[in-house]
Amino acid sequence: MPRVERIGSAWQKRHIGHFIGGDWVASDSGRSYQNRSPWSGEVLSEVAAGDGEDTQRAITAAHLAFGGWAGAPPWRRQQIFLRAADILEGRRTEVLGALAAETGCGRHFGDVQIGFALKLLRQAAQLAYQPTGHLLPSDVEGTQAMAVRRPVGVVAAIAPWNASLTLSGRAVVGPLALGNTVVLKPSEESPYTGGALWAEILQEAGLPPGTFNVVTHAPGEAGVVGDTMLASPLVKRINFTGSTPTGRRLAEKAGRHLKRVVLQLSGQNPLIVVRDADVEYAVNAAAYGAFMHQGQVCMCARRVYVERPLAEEFNARFAAKVANLPTGDPSDPATVVGPVINEWALALLDRRVKEAVELGARVLAGGVPAPPCYPATVLTDVPDEAEIAQGETFGPVVIVEAVDSAEEAVTRANASDLGLAASIITGDAHRGLRLASGLDAGIVHVNDQPVNDEPHMPFGGVKDSGWGRFGLGFAAEEFCELQWVTVRDQDRTFPF
Ligand code: ADP
């Protein structure tokens, strides 16, 4: 397998190889593709275009490394994650630049991602010292019983481009910290910040070869990598973060292989503004929640329901704020709305907004593409049959809708097949909690907007937004096996 030479510390224009068994290697086929910046269009990197063979090699490397890593003493694992955090922190400026160039990620969201990744690593270091099981009382005299948590073996992770650093990070760090080894497939849009960068950091921190592996692939060729992971008997779990249609395809195939998957999928997240809310706060929360990272976060607010007495004032103030959000170069710290990830995403946004308008929707702000950006856009009077009202549209478009009551908003929100995040803004926090209990969503925030995450929280959705939870305290359920073990201190009397 040919080796890939790492090119200095400047990440731009580097060759990105697969990271397998602790080595940077090219694809066995020798193929590669060019990854471009969504803002400037320049070629950032020449990336190994992996296939089933490359994936298989990475799985084998992870399998071979499992025994050593699972048996490593806690202090050693702890040190590696703490060191990794320090390395990432030291590279903050460079990583912010890479996130901006590779994914159009602005300064604020870059800081959010790095902040999350640092906490993730430092909390994961603690996981090494968490209890690994418990003793259970048994009715069989002389038997001592216990439930012992054991790492599963090789975990495969498939991550998206939108929050490349954090979503790849949470897909691998929890499973690793629990003693598993990992093969990561980053998105073709973020092979560096969602893949190779993690390999660089973890390698430098001292993670043993083979414990963590990365396989990249050309656009449109994710399927063969995913299928190889699903079919391999060495892969014991798969975690996937991405869209509902892709997650559904994966889950169908995983069923055939009886492989457990964690699925973090699309959202169509409501933000409900109750009539006793502070309008200015609600406007600011809605703008942040809808347009953070140009609406390319699965938790972003997609629908804002406003109780009728506030609706007119809210709409006017919200539209005025949104129309003035600075749009353009993601490396400019003043920019709020940077480029969308690629021209297909831009075309989809344009088509769905136009379709909604043809069906009777009104544009309160934005609505005219400014390639490679799509401006922050507010629509109202969107009919239910419009595509944008139905599934997730990943970008800076939000729908506002007046409702007679917050309860009506809950009913409207629950009509969606998706149930990831939701939020409620009200002057009465107890009312907010009552409304929260009626929402079919994995995550609800009262008096906040829906985009929130912390490494230890039970992050995940219900309905078609997926199943399973990330969150370090909860990852053990997903990425460990519980083994029932008994031991007797005396012989037993058998009836025959
Ligand atoms: P997004 O629109 O956010 O990119 P996708 O679901 O298309 O959502 O992509 C999320 C991740 O899933 C990416 O890493 C992508 O390469 C991967 N992916 C896409 N299609 C498949 C597939 N058929 N099998 C496995 N992974 C896939």
Coordinates of C-alpha atoms and ligand atoms in Angstrom, one line a residue:
M1 CA 0.0 0.0 0.0
P2 CA 1.7 3.3 -1.1
R3 CA 2.5 5.8 1.7
V4 CA 1.4 9.4 1.6
E5 CA 3.9 12.0 2.6
R6 CA 2.6 14.5 5.0
I7 CA 3.1 18.0 3.8
G8 CA 4.5 20.3 6.5
S9 CA 2.2 21.9 9.0
A10 CA 0.3 24.0 6.5
W11 CA -2.9 22.1 6.0
Q12 CA -3.9 23.7 2.7
K13 CA -3.2 21.8 -0.5
R14 CA -1.9 18.9 1.5
H15 CA -2.4 15.4 0.4
I16 CA -4.9 13.7 2.6
G17 CA -4.3 10.0 2.8
H18 CA -6.2 7.3 4.7
F19 CA -4.9 6.9 8.2
I20 CA -4.7 3.1 8.7
G21 CA -2.7 1.3 11.4
G22 CA -0.9 4.5 12.3
D23 CA 0.3 5.2 8.8
W24 CA -0.8 7.8 6.2
V25 CA -1.5 5.8 3.0
A26 CA -2.9 6.4 -0.4
S27 CA -5.8 4.4 -1.8
D28 CA -4.9 1.0 -3.0
S29 CA -6.5 1.9 -6.3
G30 CA -4.2 5.0 -6.4
R31 CA -7.3 7.2 -7.0
S32 CA -7.8 10.6 -5.4
Y33 CA -10.2 13.6 -5.7
Q34 CA -9.8 17.3 -5.2
N35 CA -11.7 19.0 -2.3
R36 CA -12.6 22.6 -2.9
S37 CA -13.4 25.5 -0.6
P38 CA -17.1 26.4 -0.7
W39 CA -16.2 30.1 -0.4
S40 CA -13.3 30.6 -2.9
G41 CA -13.6 27.4 -5.0
E42 CA -9.9 26.9 -4.7
V43 CA -8.6 23.3 -4.4
L44 CA -7.7 22.8 -0.7
S45 CA -6.5 19.2 -0.8
E46 CA -6.0 16.1 -2.9
V47 CA -7.8 13.4 -1.1
A48 CA -7.5 9.6 -1.2
A49 CA -10.6 8.1 -2.9
G50 CA -11.1 5.0 -0.8
D51 CA -13.1 1.9 -1.7
G52 CA -14.1 -1.4 0.0
E53 CA -10.5 -2.7 0.0
D54 CA -9.2 0.4 1.9
T55 CA -12.1 0.1 4.3
Q56 CA -11.4 -3.5 4.9
R57 CA -7.8 -2.8 5.7
A58 CA -8.8 -0.1 8.2
I59 CA -11.3 -2.5 9.8
T60 CA -8.6 -5.2 10.1
A61 CA -6.1 -2.7 11.6
A62 CA -8.7 -1.6 14.2
H63 CA -9.5 -5.3 15.0
L64 CA -5.8 -6.1 15.6
A65 CA -5.4 -3.1 17.8
F66 CA -8.4 -3.8 19.9
G67 CA -6.9 -6.2 22.5
G68 CA -4.1 -3.8 23.4
W69 CA -6.3 -0.7 23.6
A70 CA -9.1 -2.4 25.6
G71 CA -6.5 -3.7 28.1
A72 CA -4.6 -0.4 28.4
P73 CA -4.5 0.9 32.0
P74 CA -6.9 3.8 32.7
W75 CA -4.0 6.3 33.4
R76 CA -2.7 5.7 29.9
R77 CA -6.0 6.4 28.2
Q78 CA -6.6 9.4 30.4
Q79 CA -3.2 10.9 29.4
I80 CA -3.8 10.5 25.7
F81 CA -7.2 12.4 25.8
L82 CA -5.8 15.1 28.0
R83 CA -2.8 15.5 25.7
A84 CA -5.0 15.5 22.6
A85 CA -7.0 18.4 24.1
D86 CA -3.8 20.4 24.7
I87 CA -2.7 19.8 21.1
L88 CA -6.0 20.9 19.7
E89 CA -6.0 24.0 21.9
G90 CA -2.5 24.9 20.7
R91 CA -3.7 24.6 17.1
R92 CA -6.9 26.7 17.6
T93 CA -6.1 29.5 15.0
E94 CA -5.0 27.0 12.4
V95 CA -8.1 24.9 13.0
L96 CA -10.4 27.9 12.8
G97 CA -8.9 28.7 9.4
A98 CA -9.3 25.1 8.2
L99 CA -12.9 25.0 9.3
A100 CA -13.6 28.3 7.4
A101 CA -11.9 27.2 4.3
E102 CA -13.1 23.6 4.1
T103 CA -16.7 24.0 5.3
G104 CA -17.5 27.8 5.2
C105 CA -17.7 27.8 9.0
G106 CA -17.6 31.3 10.5
R107 CA -15.6 32.4 13.5
H108 CA -18.3 32.0 16.1
F109 CA -19.3 28.5 15.1
G110 CA -15.6 27.6 14.8
D111 CA -15.1 28.6 18.4
V112 CA -18.2 26.6 19.4
Q113 CA -16.8 23.5 17.7
I114 CA -13.4 23.8 19.2
G115 CA -14.9 24.5 22.6
F116 CA -17.0 21.4 22.3
A117 CA -14.1 19.2 21.1
L118 CA -11.9 20.3 24.0
K119 CA -14.5 19.5 26.6
L120 CA -15.3 16.2 24.9
L121 CA -11.6 15.1 25.1
R122 CA -11.2 16.3 28.7
Q123 CA -14.4 14.6 29.8
A124 CA -13.5 11.5 27.9
A125 CA -10.3 11.3 29.9
Q126 CA -12.4 10.9 33.0
L127 CA -14.3 8.1 31.5
A128 CA -11.3 5.8 31.8
Y129 CA -11.9 5.8 35.6
Q130 CA -15.7 5.3 35.6
P131 CA -17.1 2.1 37.1
T132 CA -17.4 -0.7 34.6
G133 CA -20.3 -2.6 36.1
H134 CA -22.1 -3.5 39.2
L135 CA -22.7 -6.4 41.6
L136 CA -26.2 -8.0 41.6
P137 CA -27.9 -9.9 44.3
S138 CA -28.7 -13.5 43.3
D139 CA -31.3 -15.9 44.8
V140 CA -28.9 -18.8 44.1
E141 CA -27.1 -19.4 47.4
G142 CA -23.3 -19.2 47.1
T143 CA -23.4 -17.3 43.7
Q144 CA -22.0 -13.9 43.3
A145 CA -23.4 -12.1 40.2
M146 CA -22.2 -9.0 38.4
A147 CA -23.0 -7.0 35.3
V148 CA -19.7 -6.1 33.6
R149 CA -19.5 -3.5 30.9
R150 CA -17.0 -4.4 28.2
P151 CA -16.0 -2.6 25.0
V152 CA -17.5 -4.1 21.9
G153 CA -14.5 -4.1 19.6
V154 CA -14.4 -2.2 16.3
V155 CA -16.9 0.7 16.1
A156 CA -17.4 2.3 12.7
A157 CA -18.4 6.0 12.5
I158 CA -19.9 7.9 9.6
A159 CA -20.0 11.7 10.1
P160 CA -21.2 14.7 8.1
W161 CA -19.5 17.9 7.0
N162 CA -21.6 20.6 8.7
A163 CA -20.0 20.5 12.2
S164 CA -17.1 18.5 11.0
L165 CA -14.9 18.8 14.0
T166 CA -17.5 18.2 16.7
L167 CA -19.6 15.6 14.9
S168 CA -16.6 13.4 13.9
G169 CA -15.2 14.0 17.4
R170 CA -18.3 12.8 19.3
A171 CA -18.6 9.9 16.9
V172 CA -15.1 8.6 17.8
V173 CA -14.0 9.9 21.2
G174 CA -16.7 8.3 23.3
P175 CA -16.3 4.9 21.7
L176 CA -12.5 5.1 22.0
A177 CA -12.6 6.2 25.6
L178 CA -14.7 3.1 26.4
G179 CA -11.9 0.9 25.1
N180 CA -13.1 0.3 21.5
T181 CA -11.1 0.9 18.4
V182 CA -12.6 3.0 15.6
V183 CA -12.8 3.4 11.8
L184 CA -14.1 6.8 10.8
K185 CA -15.5 7.8 7.5
P186 CA -15.7 11.6 7.3
S187 CA -17.8 13.4 4.7
E188 CA -16.3 13.9 1.3
E189 CA -16.8 17.6 2.0
S190 CA -14.7 17.6 5.1
P191 CA -11.9 15.0 4.8
Y192 CA -9.5 17.2 6.8
T193 CA -11.5 18.9 9.6
G194 CA -13.7 15.8 10.0
G195 CA -11.1 13.2 9.5
A196 CA -7.4 13.6 9.0
L197 CA -7.1 16.4 11.6
W198 CA -8.5 14.1 14.3
A199 CA -6.0 11.4 13.2
E200 CA -3.1 14.0 13.5
I201 CA -4.1 15.1 16.9
L202 CA -4.8 11.6 18.4
Q203 CA -1.6 10.2 16.8
E204 CA 0.5 13.0 18.3
A205 CA -1.2 12.5 21.7
G206 CA 0.1 8.9 21.7
L207 CA -2.9 6.8 20.6
P208 CA -1.5 3.4 19.6
P209 CA -1.4 2.6 15.9
G210 CA -4.6 1.0 14.6
T211 CA -6.7 2.2 17.5
F212 CA -8.1 5.0 15.3
N213 CA -8.3 4.8 11.5
V214 CA -9.8 7.1 8.9
V215 CA -11.0 6.2 5.4
T216 CA -11.9 9.0 2.9
H217 CA -13.7 8.6 -0.4
A218 CA -14.7 10.5 -3.5
P219 CA -18.0 12.4 -3.7
G220 CA -20.8 9.9 -4.5
E221 CA -18.8 6.9 -3.3
A222 CA -19.8 6.8 0.4
G223 CA -22.0 3.7 -0.2
V224 CA -19.2 1.2 -0.8
V225 CA -17.4 2.3 2.4
G226 CA -20.6 2.2 4.4
D227 CA -21.6 -1.2 2.9
T228 CA -18.2 -2.7 3.8
M229 CA -18.5 -1.5 7.4
L230 CA -22.0 -2.9 7.6
A231 CA -21.1 -6.3 6.1
S232 CA -17.9 -6.8 8.2
P233 CA -18.4 -9.2 11.1
L234 CA -15.5 -7.4 12.8
V235 CA -17.5 -4.2 13.0
K236 CA -19.7 -4.5 16.1
R237 CA -21.4 -1.1 16.1
I238 CA -22.0 1.8 13.6
N239 CA -22.8 5.3 14.5
F240 CA -24.1 7.6 11.8
T241 CA -24.8 11.3 11.8
G242 CA -26.5 12.7 8.7
S243 CA -29.8 13.0 6.8
T244 CA -32.8 10.8 7.4
P245 CA -32.9 9.3 3.9
T246 CA -29.3 8.1 4.2
G247 CA -29.8 6.9 7.8
R248 CA -32.9 5.0 6.8
R249 CA -30.9 3.2 4.0
L250 CA -28.2 2.4 6.4
A251 CA -30.6 1.1 9.1
E252 CA -32.3 -1.2 6.5
K253 CA -29.0 -2.7 5.6
A254 CA -27.9 -2.9 9.2
G255 CA -31.0 -4.9 10.0
R256 CA -30.0 -7.5 7.5
H257 CA -26.6 -7.9 9.2
L258 CA -28.2 -7.6 12.7
K259 CA -25.8 -4.8 13.4
R260 CA -26.6 -2.2 16.1
V261 CA -26.6 1.4 14.8
V262 CA -26.8 4.8 16.5
L263 CA -28.6 7.2 14.2
Q264 CA -28.5 11.0 14.5
L265 CA -30.7 12.3 11.6
S266 CA -32.5 15.3 10.3
G267 CA -34.6 17.8 12.3
Q268 CA -37.5 20.1 11.4
N269 CA -37.1 21.9 14.7
P270 CA -39.8 24.2 16.1
L271 CA -39.3 27.3 18.2
I272 CA -42.5 28.4 19.9
V273 CA -42.9 32.0 21.0
V274 CA -45.6 32.3 23.7
R275 CA -47.6 35.6 24.0
D276 CA -46.0 36.4 27.4
A277 CA -42.5 36.3 25.8
D278 CA -40.1 39.2 25.6
V279 CA -40.2 40.0 21.9
E280 CA -36.7 41.3 21.6
Y281 CA -35.3 38.2 23.3
A282 CA -37.5 35.9 21.1
V283 CA -36.3 37.7 17.9
N284 CA -32.6 37.4 18.9
A285 CA -33.0 33.7 19.9
A286 CA -34.8 32.9 16.7
A287 CA -32.2 34.6 14.5
Y288 CA -29.4 32.8 16.3
G289 CA -31.2 29.5 16.3
A290 CA -32.2 29.6 12.6
F291 CA -29.1 31.1 11.1
M292 CA -26.2 29.8 13.1
H293 CA -23.7 28.4 10.5
Q294 CA -26.1 29.5 7.8
G295 CA -28.8 27.1 9.1
Q296 CA -26.6 24.1 8.4
V297 CA -26.9 22.5 11.8
C298 CA -29.4 19.7 12.4
M299 CA -30.7 21.5 15.5
C300 CA -31.4 24.8 13.7
A301 CA -34.9 26.3 14.1
R302 CA -36.8 25.6 10.9
R303 CA -40.2 26.8 12.0
V304 CA -41.1 29.6 14.4
Y305 CA -44.6 29.5 15.8
V306 CA -45.7 32.8 17.3
E307 CA -48.9 33.2 19.4
R308 CA -51.1 35.6 17.5
P309 CA -51.1 38.6 19.8
L310 CA -47.3 38.9 19.2
A311 CA -47.1 37.7 15.6
E312 CA -47.2 41.0 13.8
E313 CA -44.6 42.7 16.0
F314 CA -42.4 39.6 16.0
N315 CA -42.5 39.3 12.2
A316 CA -41.6 42.9 11.6
R317 CA -38.7 42.9 14.1
F318 CA -37.4 39.5 13.1
A319 CA -37.5 40.3 9.4
A320 CA -35.6 43.6 10.0
K321 CA -32.9 41.8 12.0
V322 CA -32.5 39.0 9.6
A323 CA -32.3 41.3 6.5
N324 CA -29.2 42.9 8.1
L325 CA -27.2 39.8 9.0
P326 CA -23.7 40.3 7.5
T327 CA -23.2 37.7 4.7
G328 CA -20.1 36.6 2.9
D329 CA -16.5 35.5 3.6
P330 CA -16.5 33.0 6.5
S331 CA -13.0 34.0 7.5
D332 CA -14.2 37.6 8.2
P333 CA -15.1 37.5 12.0
A334 CA -18.0 39.9 11.3
T335 CA -19.7 37.5 8.9
V336 CA -22.8 35.7 10.3
V337 CA -24.0 34.0 7.1
G338 CA -21.2 32.4 5.1
P339 CA -21.4 30.2 2.0
V340 CA -23.5 27.1 1.8
I341 CA -21.6 23.9 1.4
N342 CA -21.8 23.5 -2.4
E343 CA -23.7 24.5 -5.5
W344 CA -26.3 21.7 -5.1
A345 CA -27.2 22.9 -1.7
L346 CA -27.6 26.4 -3.1
A347 CA -29.7 25.2 -6.0
L348 CA -31.9 23.2 -3.6
L349 CA -32.6 26.1 -1.3
D350 CA -33.4 28.3 -4.3
R351 CA -35.8 25.8 -5.8
R352 CA -37.6 25.1 -2.5
V353 CA -38.0 28.8 -1.7
K354 CA -39.3 29.5 -5.2
E355 CA -41.7 26.6 -5.0
A356 CA -43.1 27.8 -1.7
V357 CA -43.6 31.3 -3.2
E358 CA -45.4 29.9 -6.2
L359 CA -47.7 28.1 -3.8
G360 CA -48.5 31.4 -2.0
A361 CA -45.7 31.9 0.6
R362 CA -44.5 35.5 1.3
V363 CA -40.8 36.3 1.7
L364 CA -40.2 38.6 4.7
A365 CA -36.4 38.7 4.3
G366 CA -33.8 37.3 2.0
G367 CA -34.9 34.9 -0.7
V368 CA -32.5 35.9 -3.5
P369 CA -29.3 33.8 -3.8
A370 CA -26.0 35.5 -3.7
P371 CA -23.6 32.6 -4.8
P372 CA -21.9 31.0 -3.1
C373 CA -24.1 32.3 -0.2
Y374 CA -27.8 32.0 0.3
P375 CA -29.0 34.9 2.4
A376 CA -30.8 34.4 5.7
T377 CA -34.4 34.0 4.6
V378 CA -37.8 34.3 6.4
L379 CA -40.9 32.9 4.8
T380 CA -44.5 33.1 6.0
D381 CA -47.9 31.8 4.8
V382 CA -46.1 28.7 3.6
P383 CA -48.7 26.0 2.6
D384 CA -48.2 22.6 4.1
E385 CA -47.8 21.0 0.7
A386 CA -44.6 23.1 0.0
E387 CA -41.5 20.9 0.1
I388 CA -39.9 23.3 2.5
A389 CA -42.7 22.8 5.0
Q390 CA -42.3 19.1 5.0
G391 CA -38.8 17.7 5.4
E392 CA -35.6 19.3 6.5
T393 CA -34.1 21.9 4.2
F394 CA -30.5 22.3 5.3
G395 CA -29.7 26.0 5.0
P396 CA -30.6 29.5 6.1
V397 CA -34.4 29.5 5.6
V398 CA -36.9 29.6 8.4
I399 CA -40.7 29.6 8.3
V400 CA -42.7 31.8 10.7
E401 CA -46.3 31.0 11.4
A402 CA -49.0 32.6 13.6
V403 CA -50.9 30.3 15.9
D404 CA -53.9 30.8 18.2
S405 CA -52.2 29.1 21.1
A406 CA -48.9 27.5 22.1
E407 CA -50.8 24.2 22.3
E408 CA -51.7 24.5 18.7
A409 CA -48.0 25.1 18.0
V410 CA -47.2 21.8 19.8
T411 CA -49.8 20.0 17.7
R412 CA -48.4 21.5 14.5
A413 CA -44.9 20.7 15.5
N414 CA -45.7 17.1 16.4
A415 CA -47.3 16.6 13.0
S416 CA -43.8 16.4 11.6
D417 CA -42.2 12.9 11.1
L418 CA -39.0 14.4 12.6
G419 CA -38.4 15.0 16.3
L420 CA -34.9 16.2 17.1
A421 CA -34.7 19.5 18.9
A422 CA -37.3 22.1 19.9
S423 CA -37.5 25.3 22.0
I424 CA -40.1 27.4 23.8
I425 CA -39.8 31.1 24.7
T426 CA -42.2 32.2 27.5
G427 CA -42.3 34.5 30.5
D428 CA -43.6 31.5 32.5
A429 CA -40.9 28.8 32.8
H430 CA -43.4 26.3 34.3
R431 CA -45.7 26.7 31.4
G432 CA -42.7 26.1 29.2
L433 CA -42.0 22.8 31.0
R434 CA -45.6 21.7 30.6
L435 CA -45.4 22.5 26.9
A436 CA -42.1 20.7 26.6
S437 CA -43.6 17.5 28.0
G438 CA -46.1 17.6 25.1
L439 CA -43.5 17.9 22.4
D440 CA -42.3 14.8 20.5
A441 CA -38.7 15.8 20.4
G442 CA -35.5 14.2 21.8
I443 CA -34.3 17.6 23.0
V444 CA -36.3 20.6 24.3
H445 CA -35.0 23.9 25.6
V446 CA -37.2 26.3 27.5
N447 CA -36.3 30.0 27.1
D448 CA -33.5 29.3 24.7
Q449 CA -33.2 28.5 21.0
P450 CA -32.7 24.9 19.8
V451 CA -29.0 24.8 18.9
N452 CA -27.2 23.6 22.0
D453 CA -24.9 20.7 22.7
E454 CA -22.6 19.6 25.5
P455 CA -20.4 16.5 25.4
H456 CA -22.1 14.8 28.4
M457 CA -25.7 15.5 27.5
P458 CA -28.0 12.8 26.0
F459 CA -28.1 14.1 22.5
G460 CA -30.5 12.5 20.1
G461 CA -33.9 12.5 18.4
V462 CA -37.1 10.6 18.3
K463 CA -39.3 9.5 15.4
D464 CA -37.5 9.8 12.0
S465 CA -34.7 11.9 13.6
G466 CA -33.1 8.7 14.7
W467 CA -32.4 6.6 17.7
G468 CA -29.7 6.1 20.4
R469 CA -27.9 8.9 22.2
F470 CA -24.5 10.4 22.0
G471 CA -23.3 12.1 25.2
L472 CA -20.4 10.6 27.2
G473 CA -22.4 9.5 30.1
F474 CA -24.8 7.7 27.8
A475 CA -22.4 6.4 25.2
A476 CA -21.7 3.4 27.4
E477 CA -25.1 2.0 26.6
E478 CA -24.4 2.3 22.9
F479 CA -20.8 1.3 22.6
C480 CA -20.4 -1.4 25.3
E481 CA -21.8 -4.9 25.9
L482 CA -23.1 -5.7 29.3
Q483 CA -22.0 -9.2 30.3
W484 CA -23.7 -11.1 33.1
V485 CA -21.0 -13.0 35.0
T486 CA -21.4 -15.2 38.0
V487 CA -18.9 -17.0 40.2
R488 CA -19.5 -19.6 43.0
D489 CA -17.4 -20.0 46.0
Q490 CA -18.7 -23.6 46.7
D491 CA -20.0 -26.5 44.7
R492 CA -23.7 -26.5 43.9
T493 CA -26.1 -29.5 44.4
F494 CA -27.7 -30.4 41.0
P495 CA -31.0 -32.3 41.0
F496 CA -29.7 -35.1 38.6
Ligands
ADP1 P1 -25.6 15.6 4.4 O1 -26.7 16.0 3.5 O2 -25.6 16.2 5.8 O3 -24.3 15.4 3.8 P2 -25.8 12.7 4.2 O4 -26.7 11.8 4.9 O5 -25.8 12.7 2.7 O6 -26.1 14.1 4.8 O7 -24.3 12.5 4.6 C1 -23.9 12.2 5.9 C2 -22.8 11.2 5.9 O8 -23.3 10.1 5.3 C3 -21.6 11.7 5.0 O9 -20.4 11.2 5.6 C4 -21.8 11.0 3.7 O10 -20.7 10.7 2.9 C5 -22.4 9.7 4.2 N1 -23.2 8.9 3.2 C6 -23.9 9.3 2.2 N2 -24.4 8.3 1.5 C7 -24.0 7.2 2.2 C8 -24.3 5.8 2.0 N3 -25.0 5.3 1.0 N4 -23.7 4.9 2.9 C9 -22.9 5.4 3.9 N5 -22.7 6.7 4.1 C10 -23.2 7.6 3.3

